[in-house]
Amino acid sequence: MLVDIIIMIKKLLKKKWIKWTLLLLGGILFTFLCFYASIYFGFFGKLPNNKALSSLKQAEATQVLDKDGHLIGKYYVYDRQPITYRDLPQHLIDALVATEDVRFYEHDGVDNTSLLRVFFKTILLRDKSSGGGSTITLQLAKNLFGRKKHRIFSTVINKLKESFVAKRIENIYSKQEILTLYFNTVPFPDNTYGIESASQKFFNKPTHQLSLSESTTLIGTLKANHSYNPRLFPERSQLRRDVVLKQMAKYEYIISDQADQTMSQNIALDYQHFNHDLGLAPYFREAVKKELTEILKKHKKPDSSLYDIYNDGLIIHTTLDYKMQFLAEEAMKDHMQILQNEYEKSFGSTPPWQTNKDLIEKTIKDLKLYKNYKEQGVAENQIKDSLSIEKEIEVFEWSGNSTQKISSIDSVQHYLKFLNTGMISIEPTTGAVRAYLGGIDYRYFKYDHVSQSKRQVGSTFKPFVYTTAIENGMKPCSYFSTKEITYTNLDNWTPKNASKEEDPYLNFTLEKALSTSVNTIAVKVLNEVGIQKVIEQVRKLGITDSLSEKPAMALGTDGIKIRDLAGAYAGYVNDGKAVKPYYISKIEDKNGTLIASFEPQISETPAYSDYTRQVLLEMMKSTVEQGTASRLRTTYKLENDIAGKTGTTQDNKDGWFVGITPRLVTVTWVGNDNYNIGFKTTALGQGANTALPIFAKLYQKMNQDATFDRITKSKFEEPSENVIEDLDCKPEKRDNVFKRLFGKKKKKKEFRKE
């Protein structure tokens, strides 16, 4: 029998067409084997070996956390946050397997059954609904190593390479480990990598808290990241989610009733922006990044290499309070859009950003684009022509951003009109920053008014003058005349009050003078105590900025950073000790190993006596009760224990408010970024109208949230009997008849020389 078969084969091989067919098939098989071997041995790119696969390393986003561990932002190239298998809810795993790879637990990385189905149904029968042959492990191989373009057979080469890698992965890792690797690397919509980043971005929660609807929504996006993006296409995404739920029911991961119930729910996103320009506290995150960059120069990895904040998955613990920051941003927006409207209306039909040609011209010449043209030697008229070309850009408006076709010159005029702001809230005993507003919108106004800007502080400087006076023996009930004085040795300088000149025979105590912010008295107190003593006192409060050393400093003509002002004011509720505001409490690597930690920076010794501290605190309470900040009580109905000081600079360029409560010190500033544009009137531009409302609205919101009871319900300590006694005097008095009739009415004098 065997002999007969051999004889028959020999006869067939003598036929040329059979011989050539067999040779052709052999050649094809040999070519395929060579092709297969060339891929296996790395001719089209080296394949990762078992050692490389055993120590997979992916770039990981650095996380920025608030004081309670709430994620507020990230620094990354690829938005990825790895988690462990135990963090994956079972319904998330089931949704993936049911949708992407139903035989995941049976195959060794390549599903031959699915491949045969693809070959016969998809390729031969052209049935596109039959599904693909890719497995979770094959997808993982693609996620880990990507795909390269080859001149020929690119898809086939990449698929074969992935199959080799997939089998090696299956030999090294368990199914649980493969699922974990997959979930940590798979791309989701909006440039997001890994399930944890996607969960935080789309639903503002960690993966282990995902509901069935949320899990299936995210799994549904894997088919096409953009097309099924729930932020962009909610209806389409919901239909895809329902397909995933049906697959889960089909393969009995859930019962049909559960699938139907979930399908009846709409997708509810809680989308979080973690990119650099959007999301919560962008100015704060940028300030943290700058500080972090400097810190990490001094702390290196165990192998002495430098940390990379964009790839090393560091964990940055900050002092920020997520909820307070959210309320602060809300309060700012509530107020600033109303104030902006009033500000624009006050100028009527001749606003300076449209009619002041010199101002517009100067601002245009400050543009980076203009300077670039100038450096290239472009003629002035050509520069103007280039800057006049219109193009479609998104522009900021409080009523809602819009895309407009405008030129660079139009853009200059548009942004010249906007008021900006800066605000910081710190814990006075430590300096820990709890809320931080560097401006109105980081996308369009990058300049940080908290840590970069130095604006004239106006009357918020006066408490330092009065502190120095009390500390050097001046009695709280000392009376000073409100009348204006011309100082002959200062080019006949005459400090004036914001209102019309007071009764020339009226005298105020220090408390009355500070609470009503009388300029004439502030200068007189400075004259009596001495400029150098005030500067020495200010230095003890941690303010290192250069000061003018001129009498006008009593009125706050010097520029001081918001954060430094907050640190100085903290002493009034911190035993006289100034603090340095700080952002970062500790830095950890991705495994939670401590890299660096930071303690509060508090002055070792008090800057003034406790008596002085109590007196000034009582004076600033009066500012709130019956002084320039009284609208906190009348307009905003705040009943909290509050002390404070308003400030307004010359020509209404800057509005300030410092709010002090027992457990929080807040400094707020409002003004135009261009110092040539002030408010039209003092009524509109005074700190009580521009800056104070942000503080007031923040406290209104905090008062409604029991989370902040420790802050909002805290009480100032009772002042000592000595302080109460020394402040027990009439706040004002008029000169007696004899003095009015016969007293000298000096209106000119010399300012005392040091």
mmCIF file of C-alpha atoms in Angstrom, residues 272-585:
data_model
loop_
_atom_site.group_PDB
_atom_site.id
_atom_site.type_symbol
_atom_site.label_atom_id
_atom_site.label_comp_id
_atom_site.label_asym_id
_atom_site.label_seq_id
_atom_site.Cartn_x
_atom_site.Cartn_y
_atom_site.Cartn_z
ATOM 1 C CA GLN A 272 -11.884 68.113 35.425
ATOM 2 C CA HIS A 273 -9.260 70.065 33.517
ATOM 3 C CA PHE A 274 -5.773 68.941 34.456
ATOM 4 C CA ASN A 275 -3.915 70.680 31.687
ATOM 5 C CA HIS A 276 -1.698 73.635 32.471
ATOM 6 C CA ASP A 277 -4.105 76.458 31.591
ATOM 7 C CA LEU A 278 -7.441 75.118 32.795
ATOM 8 C CA GLY A 279 -8.906 73.591 35.902
ATOM 9 C CA LEU A 280 -8.769 74.601 39.532
ATOM 10 C CA ALA A 281 -6.030 76.942 40.782
ATOM 11 C CA PRO A 282 -3.903 77.261 37.598
ATOM 12 C CA TYR A 283 -1.897 80.195 38.994
ATOM 13 C CA PHE A 284 -1.197 78.237 42.172
ATOM 14 C CA ARG A 285 -0.127 75.164 40.205
ATOM 15 C CA GLU A 286 2.256 77.280 38.155
ATOM 16 C CA ALA A 287 3.716 78.823 41.325
ATOM 17 C CA VAL A 288 4.139 75.338 42.798
ATOM 18 C CA LYS A 289 5.854 74.140 39.619
ATOM 19 C CA LYS A 290 8.370 76.985 39.738
ATOM 20 C CA GLU A 291 9.168 76.292 43.371
ATOM 21 C CA LEU A 292 9.256 72.547 42.768
ATOM 22 C CA THR A 293 11.764 72.959 39.938
ATOM 23 C CA GLU A 294 14.148 74.775 42.280
ATOM 24 C CA ILE A 295 13.641 72.295 45.131
ATOM 25 C CA LEU A 296 14.372 69.272 42.942
ATOM 26 C CA LYS A 297 17.723 70.715 41.923
ATOM 27 C CA LYS A 298 18.806 70.032 45.503
ATOM 28 C CA HIS A 299 17.206 66.578 45.827
ATOM 29 C CA LYS A 300 18.317 63.873 43.406
ATOM 30 C CA LYS A 301 17.332 60.272 42.775
ATOM 31 C CA PRO A 302 19.248 57.444 44.477
ATOM 32 C CA ASP A 303 21.249 57.042 41.249
ATOM 33 C CA SER A 304 22.163 60.773 41.416
ATOM 34 C CA SER A 305 20.123 61.653 38.339
ATOM 35 C CA LEU A 306 17.656 64.547 38.429
ATOM 36 C CA TYR A 307 13.937 64.071 38.907
ATOM 37 C CA ASP A 308 11.710 64.837 35.938
ATOM 38 C CA ILE A 309 8.438 66.412 37.068
ATOM 39 C CA TYR A 310 6.787 65.527 33.745
ATOM 40 C CA ASN A 311 7.645 61.813 33.654
ATOM 41 C CA ASP A 312 8.584 60.514 37.102
ATOM 42 C CA GLY A 313 5.121 60.371 38.660
ATOM 43 C CA LEU A 314 6.000 62.443 41.739
ATOM 44 C CA ILE A 315 3.369 63.200 44.357
ATOM 45 C CA ILE A 316 3.294 66.822 45.491
ATOM 46 C CA HIS A 317 1.371 67.510 48.691
ATOM 47 C CA THR A 318 0.367 71.174 48.871
ATOM 48 C CA THR A 319 -1.266 73.370 51.500
ATOM 49 C CA LEU A 320 -4.200 74.396 49.290
ATOM 50 C CA ASP A 321 -7.779 73.709 50.407
ATOM 51 C CA TYR A 322 -9.620 72.375 47.347
ATOM 52 C CA LYS A 323 -13.075 73.453 48.456
ATOM 53 C CA MET A 324 -11.993 76.892 49.667
ATOM 54 C CA GLN A 325 -10.158 77.473 46.396
ATOM 55 C CA PHE A 326 -13.273 76.523 44.451
ATOM 56 C CA LEU A 327 -15.395 78.950 46.480
ATOM 57 C CA ALA A 328 -12.768 81.689 46.148
ATOM 58 C CA GLU A 329 -12.782 81.345 42.359
ATOM 59 C CA GLU A 330 -16.569 81.475 42.362
ATOM 60 C CA ALA A 331 -16.583 84.566 44.603
ATOM 61 C CA MET A 332 -14.055 86.302 42.368
ATOM 62 C CA LYS A 333 -16.036 85.594 39.198
ATOM 63 C CA ASP A 334 -19.315 86.651 40.817
ATOM 64 C CA HIS A 335 -17.860 90.034 41.730
ATOM 65 C CA MET A 336 -15.437 90.779 38.904
ATOM 66 C CA GLN A 337 -17.906 90.440 36.066
ATOM 67 C CA ILE A 338 -20.246 92.914 37.802
ATOM 68 C CA LEU A 339 -17.389 95.297 38.607
ATOM 69 C CA GLN A 340 -16.058 95.075 35.034
ATOM 70 C CA ASN A 341 -19.438 96.097 33.681
ATOM 71 C CA GLU A 342 -19.646 99.080 36.043
ATOM 72 C CA TYR A 343 -16.056 100.010 35.215
ATOM 73 C CA GLU A 344 -16.695 100.096 31.469
ATOM 74 C CA LYS A 345 -19.926 102.039 31.894
ATOM 75 C CA SER A 346 -18.197 104.675 34.027
ATOM 76 C CA PHE A 347 -16.049 105.782 31.070
ATOM 77 C CA GLY A 348 -19.033 106.231 28.821
ATOM 78 C CA SER A 349 -18.235 106.696 25.138
ATOM 79 C CA THR A 350 -14.583 107.677 25.673
ATOM 80 C CA PRO A 351 -12.815 104.747 27.354
ATOM 81 C CA PRO A 352 -9.017 105.130 27.411
ATOM 82 C CA TRP A 353 -8.462 101.753 25.765
ATOM 83 C CA GLN A 354 -10.169 103.170 22.657
ATOM 84 C CA THR A 355 -9.409 106.901 22.726
ATOM 85 C CA ASN A 356 -5.979 107.260 24.343
ATOM 86 C CA LYS A 357 -3.783 106.900 21.280
ATOM 87 C CA ASP A 358 -0.516 107.296 23.177
ATOM 88 C CA LEU A 359 -1.492 104.534 25.580
ATOM 89 C CA ILE A 360 -2.525 102.202 22.751
ATOM 90 C CA GLU A 361 0.649 102.955 20.810
ATOM 91 C CA LYS A 362 2.860 102.263 23.817
ATOM 92 C CA THR A 363 1.056 98.993 24.556
ATOM 93 C CA ILE A 364 1.448 97.855 20.951
ATOM 94 C CA LYS A 365 5.183 98.550 21.093
ATOM 95 C CA ASP A 366 5.403 96.382 24.200
ATOM 96 C CA LEU A 367 4.082 93.377 22.259
ATOM 97 C CA LYS A 368 6.559 90.568 21.776
ATOM 98 C CA LEU A 369 5.518 90.286 18.137
ATOM 99 C CA TYR A 370 6.197 93.992 17.570
ATOM 100 C CA LYS A 371 9.652 93.693 19.178
ATOM 101 C CA ASN A 372 10.458 90.666 17.015
ATOM 102 C CA TYR A 373 9.591 92.602 13.874
ATOM 103 C CA LYS A 374 11.666 95.522 15.098
ATOM 104 C CA GLU A 375 14.699 93.291 15.724
ATOM 105 C CA GLN A 376 14.366 91.953 12.177
ATOM 106 C CA GLY A 377 14.578 95.499 10.841
ATOM 107 C CA VAL A 378 11.018 95.643 9.504
ATOM 108 C CA ALA A 379 9.820 99.174 8.737
ATOM 109 C CA GLU A 380 7.282 100.760 11.087
ATOM 110 C CA ASN A 381 4.499 100.972 8.495
ATOM 111 C CA GLN A 382 5.024 97.322 7.548
ATOM 112 C CA ILE A 383 4.848 96.296 11.211
ATOM 113 C CA LYS A 384 1.550 98.162 11.566
ATOM 114 C CA ASP A 385 0.219 96.476 8.426
ATOM 115 C CA SER A 386 1.185 93.041 9.770
ATOM 116 C CA LEU A 387 -0.413 93.750 13.151
ATOM 117 C CA SER A 388 -3.577 94.904 11.385
ATOM 118 C CA ILE A 389 -4.159 91.568 9.650
ATOM 119 C CA GLU A 390 -7.314 89.952 11.032
ATOM 120 C CA LYS A 391 -7.473 86.312 12.020
ATOM 121 C CA GLU A 392 -9.883 84.163 13.951
ATOM 122 C CA ILE A 393 -8.960 83.788 17.622
ATOM 123 C CA GLU A 394 -10.806 82.994 20.818
ATOM 124 C CA VAL A 395 -11.161 86.062 23.032
ATOM 125 C CA PHE A 396 -12.033 86.349 26.699
ATOM 126 C CA GLU A 397 -15.309 87.911 27.822
ATOM 127 C CA TRP A 398 -17.064 87.579 31.162
ATOM 128 C CA SER A 399 -20.294 86.849 29.310
ATOM 129 C CA GLY A 400 -18.617 83.902 27.607
ATOM 130 C CA ASN A 401 -15.596 83.430 25.370
ATOM 131 C CA SER A 402 -16.148 83.766 21.653
ATOM 132 C CA THR A 403 -14.195 83.279 18.443
ATOM 133 C CA GLN A 404 -13.753 86.565 16.613
ATOM 134 C CA LYS A 405 -11.918 87.742 13.556
ATOM 135 C CA ILE A 406 -9.671 90.481 14.930
ATOM 136 C CA SER A 407 -6.170 91.877 14.459
ATOM 137 C CA SER A 408 -3.348 92.077 16.983
ATOM 138 C CA ILE A 409 -4.084 95.779 17.417
ATOM 139 C CA ASP A 410 -7.758 95.024 18.081
ATOM 140 C CA SER A 411 -6.657 92.417 20.616
ATOM 141 C CA VAL A 412 -4.505 94.978 22.440
ATOM 142 C CA GLN A 413 -7.459 97.344 22.786
ATOM 143 C CA HIS A 414 -9.741 94.506 23.844
ATOM 144 C CA TYR A 415 -7.522 93.286 26.672
ATOM 145 C CA LEU A 416 -6.551 96.790 27.850
ATOM 146 C CA LYS A 417 -10.019 97.223 29.310
ATOM 147 C CA PHE A 418 -9.973 94.318 31.730
ATOM 148 C CA LEU A 419 -9.606 94.664 35.461
ATOM 149 C CA ASN A 420 -7.539 91.979 37.106
ATOM 150 C CA THR A 421 -7.188 90.651 40.607
ATOM 151 C CA GLY A 422 -4.996 88.769 43.036
ATOM 152 C CA MET A 423 -5.952 87.090 46.275
ATOM 153 C CA ILE A 424 -4.319 84.867 48.850
ATOM 154 C CA SER A 425 -5.728 83.277 52.001
ATOM 155 C CA ILE A 426 -3.288 81.841 54.527
ATOM 156 C CA GLU A 427 -3.403 80.110 57.864
ATOM 157 C CA PRO A 428 -1.878 82.806 60.108
ATOM 158 C CA THR A 429 -0.157 80.435 62.540
ATOM 159 C CA THR A 430 1.755 78.566 59.832
ATOM 160 C CA GLY A 431 1.625 80.520 56.574
ATOM 161 C CA ALA A 432 0.009 77.584 54.781
ATOM 162 C CA VAL A 433 -1.720 78.894 51.653
ATOM 163 C CA ARG A 434 -5.368 77.799 51.577
ATOM 164 C CA ALA A 435 -6.613 79.775 48.548
ATOM 165 C CA TYR A 436 -4.717 81.492 45.744
ATOM 166 C CA LEU A 437 -6.020 83.616 42.877
ATOM 167 C CA GLY A 438 -3.286 84.985 40.647
ATOM 168 C CA GLY A 439 -5.655 86.581 38.156
ATOM 169 C CA ILE A 440 -9.048 86.339 36.492
ATOM 170 C CA ASP A 441 -8.238 83.666 33.867
ATOM 171 C CA TYR A 442 -4.862 81.979 33.405
ATOM 172 C CA ARG A 443 -5.491 81.194 29.729
ATOM 173 C CA TYR A 444 -5.452 84.860 28.783
ATOM 174 C CA PHE A 445 -3.668 86.583 31.680
ATOM 175 C CA LYS A 446 -0.533 84.644 32.602
ATOM 176 C CA TYR A 447 0.892 87.265 34.949
ATOM 177 C CA ASP A 448 0.545 86.149 38.578
ATOM 178 C CA HIS A 449 -0.501 89.031 40.830
ATOM 179 C CA VAL A 450 0.148 87.109 44.035
ATOM 180 C CA SER A 451 3.789 86.136 43.646
ATOM 181 C CA GLN A 452 5.004 88.390 40.814
ATOM 182 C CA SER A 453 3.226 91.727 41.030
ATOM 183 C CA LYS A 454 4.290 94.643 43.237
ATOM 184 C CA ARG A 455 1.546 97.255 43.330
ATOM 185 C CA GLN A 456 1.274 100.257 45.627
ATOM 186 C CA VAL A 457 -0.482 99.008 48.752
ATOM 187 C CA GLY A 458 -2.257 102.225 49.710
ATOM 188 C CA SER A 459 -3.780 102.444 53.157
ATOM 189 C CA THR A 460 -3.061 98.797 53.925
ATOM 190 C CA PHE A 461 0.392 100.085 54.920
ATOM 191 C CA LYS A 462 -1.047 102.360 57.642
ATOM 192 C CA PRO A 463 -1.383 99.635 60.316
ATOM 193 C CA PHE A 464 2.407 99.208 60.192
ATOM 194 C CA VAL A 465 2.835 102.934 60.930
ATOM 195 C CA TYR A 466 0.399 102.757 63.841
ATOM 196 C CA THR A 467 1.995 99.519 65.076
ATOM 197 C CA THR A 468 5.357 101.281 65.222
ATOM 198 C CA ALA A 469 3.821 104.231 67.066
ATOM 199 C CA ILE A 470 2.146 102.078 69.735
ATOM 200 C CA GLU A 471 5.247 99.911 70.070
ATOM 201 C CA ASN A 472 7.303 103.050 70.701
ATOM 202 C CA GLY A 473 5.066 104.349 73.460
ATOM 203 C CA MET A 474 2.348 106.354 71.742
ATOM 204 C CA LYS A 475 -0.967 105.999 73.559
ATOM 205 C CA PRO A 476 -3.968 104.620 71.644
ATOM 206 C CA CYS A 477 -6.009 107.587 72.799
ATOM 207 C CA SER A 478 -3.555 110.123 71.433
ATOM 208 C CA TYR A 479 -5.459 112.729 69.436
ATOM 209 C CA PHE A 480 -4.362 114.154 66.108
ATOM 210 C CA SER A 481 -5.971 116.924 64.111
ATOM 211 C CA THR A 482 -7.498 115.940 60.784
ATOM 212 C CA LYS A 483 -6.591 119.225 59.130
ATOM 213 C CA GLU A 484 -4.227 119.284 56.196
ATOM 214 C CA ILE A 485 -0.624 120.371 56.696
ATOM 215 C CA THR A 486 1.792 121.573 54.047
ATOM 216 C CA TYR A 487 5.343 120.357 54.634
ATOM 217 C CA THR A 488 7.634 123.136 53.490
ATOM 218 C CA ASN A 489 10.786 121.018 53.342
ATOM 219 C CA LEU A 490 9.076 118.511 51.035
ATOM 220 C CA ASP A 491 8.382 120.853 48.116
ATOM 221 C CA ASN A 492 5.262 122.088 49.917
ATOM 222 C CA TRP A 493 3.741 118.601 49.842
ATOM 223 C CA THR A 494 0.198 118.581 51.255
ATOM 224 C CA PRO A 495 -1.267 115.145 52.017
ATOM 225 C CA LYS A 496 -5.005 115.134 51.456
ATOM 226 C CA ASN A 497 -7.820 112.934 52.631
ATOM 227 C CA ALA A 498 -10.062 111.036 50.277
ATOM 228 C CA SER A 499 -13.023 113.167 51.305
ATOM 229 C CA LYS A 500 -13.150 116.943 51.626
ATOM 230 C CA GLU A 501 -11.025 118.434 54.384
ATOM 231 C CA GLU A 502 -12.405 117.668 57.816
ATOM 232 C CA ASP A 503 -13.385 120.257 60.354
ATOM 233 C CA PRO A 504 -10.017 121.960 61.088
ATOM 234 C CA TYR A 505 -10.776 121.819 64.785
ATOM 235 C CA LEU A 506 -11.608 118.077 64.785
ATOM 236 C CA ASN A 507 -9.224 115.588 66.361
ATOM 237 C CA PHE A 508 -9.294 111.780 66.048
ATOM 238 C CA THR A 509 -7.806 109.078 68.200
ATOM 239 C CA LEU A 510 -5.489 106.611 66.530
ATOM 240 C CA GLU A 511 -8.309 104.077 66.402
ATOM 241 C CA LYS A 512 -10.688 106.491 64.678
ATOM 242 C CA ALA A 513 -7.963 107.693 62.322
ATOM 243 C CA LEU A 514 -7.035 104.158 61.249
ATOM 244 C CA SER A 515 -10.584 102.823 60.962
ATOM 245 C CA THR A 516 -11.650 105.747 58.771
ATOM 246 C CA SER A 517 -8.277 105.799 56.973
ATOM 247 C CA VAL A 518 -7.417 109.473 57.465
ATOM 248 C CA ASN A 519 -4.350 110.274 55.357
ATOM 249 C CA THR A 520 -3.376 113.478 57.135
ATOM 250 C CA ILE A 521 -3.130 111.756 60.500
ATOM 251 C CA ALA A 522 -1.184 108.778 59.128
ATOM 252 C CA VAL A 523 1.508 111.175 57.886
ATOM 253 C CA LYS A 524 1.521 113.044 61.200
ATOM 254 C CA VAL A 525 1.969 109.803 63.131
ATOM 255 C CA LEU A 526 4.831 108.830 60.810
ATOM 256 C CA ASN A 527 6.391 112.237 61.360
ATOM 257 C CA GLU A 528 6.226 111.784 65.108
ATOM 258 C CA VAL A 529 7.498 108.194 65.281
ATOM 259 C CA GLY A 530 10.117 108.484 62.528
ATOM 260 C CA ILE A 531 10.535 106.874 59.114
ATOM 261 C CA GLN A 532 13.469 104.666 60.101
ATOM 262 C CA LYS A 533 11.594 103.138 63.021
ATOM 263 C CA VAL A 534 8.689 102.279 60.719
ATOM 264 C CA ILE A 535 11.058 100.660 58.232
ATOM 265 C CA GLU A 536 12.692 98.649 61.012
ATOM 266 C CA GLN A 537 9.254 97.503 62.144
ATOM 267 C CA VAL A 538 8.254 96.509 58.618
ATOM 268 C CA ARG A 539 11.446 94.481 58.202
ATOM 269 C CA LYS A 540 10.571 92.539 61.353
ATOM 270 C CA LEU A 541 7.311 91.637 59.624
ATOM 271 C CA GLY A 542 9.162 89.858 56.831
ATOM 272 C CA ILE A 543 8.726 92.511 54.126
ATOM 273 C CA THR A 544 12.068 92.798 52.353
ATOM 274 C CA ASP A 545 10.988 94.904 49.358
ATOM 275 C CA SER A 546 12.780 98.222 48.991
ATOM 276 C CA LEU A 547 10.882 101.127 50.564
ATOM 277 C CA SER A 548 11.018 104.743 49.487
ATOM 278 C CA GLU A 549 11.989 106.110 52.931
ATOM 279 C CA LYS A 550 9.859 109.150 52.198
ATOM 280 C CA PRO A 551 6.884 110.531 54.169
ATOM 281 C CA ALA A 552 4.466 109.360 51.448
ATOM 282 C CA MET A 553 5.224 105.789 52.489
ATOM 283 C CA ALA A 554 2.647 106.286 55.258
ATOM 284 C CA LEU A 555 0.034 106.350 52.482
ATOM 285 C CA GLY A 556 1.282 103.132 50.908
ATOM 286 C CA THR A 557 3.112 104.472 47.866
ATOM 287 C CA ASP A 558 5.544 101.545 47.896
ATOM 288 C CA GLY A 559 4.933 98.309 46.014
ATOM 289 C CA ILE A 560 4.675 95.092 48.063
ATOM 290 C CA LYS A 561 3.729 91.597 46.906
ATOM 291 C CA ILE A 562 0.359 90.273 48.010
ATOM 292 C CA ARG A 563 1.832 87.165 49.610
ATOM 293 C CA ASP A 564 4.331 89.232 51.635
ATOM 294 C CA LEU A 565 1.570 91.544 52.838
ATOM 295 C CA ALA A 566 -0.415 88.502 53.989
ATOM 296 C CA GLY A 567 2.564 87.108 55.885
ATOM 297 C CA ALA A 568 3.072 90.439 57.660
ATOM 298 C CA TYR A 569 -0.589 90.801 58.667
ATOM 299 C CA ALA A 570 -0.618 87.252 60.043
ATOM 300 C CA GLY A 571 1.273 88.501 63.103
ATOM 301 C CA TYR A 572 -1.842 90.246 64.422
ATOM 302 C CA VAL A 573 -3.394 86.835 65.094
ATOM 303 C CA ASN A 574 -0.155 84.908 65.597
ATOM 304 C CA ASP A 575 1.350 86.346 68.771
ATOM 305 C CA GLY A 576 3.065 89.117 66.830
ATOM 306 C CA LYS A 577 5.051 86.697 64.667
ATOM 307 C CA ALA A 578 5.079 87.143 60.910
ATOM 308 C CA VAL A 579 4.990 84.072 58.668
ATOM 309 C CA LYS A 580 6.184 83.260 55.183
ATOM 310 C CA PRO A 581 3.362 81.873 53.008
ATOM 311 C CA TYR A 582 4.272 78.447 51.646
ATOM 312 C CA TYR A 583 2.695 76.089 49.117
ATOM 313 C CA ILE A 584 4.335 72.660 49.392
ATOM 314 C CA SER A 585 4.206 70.486 52.517
#
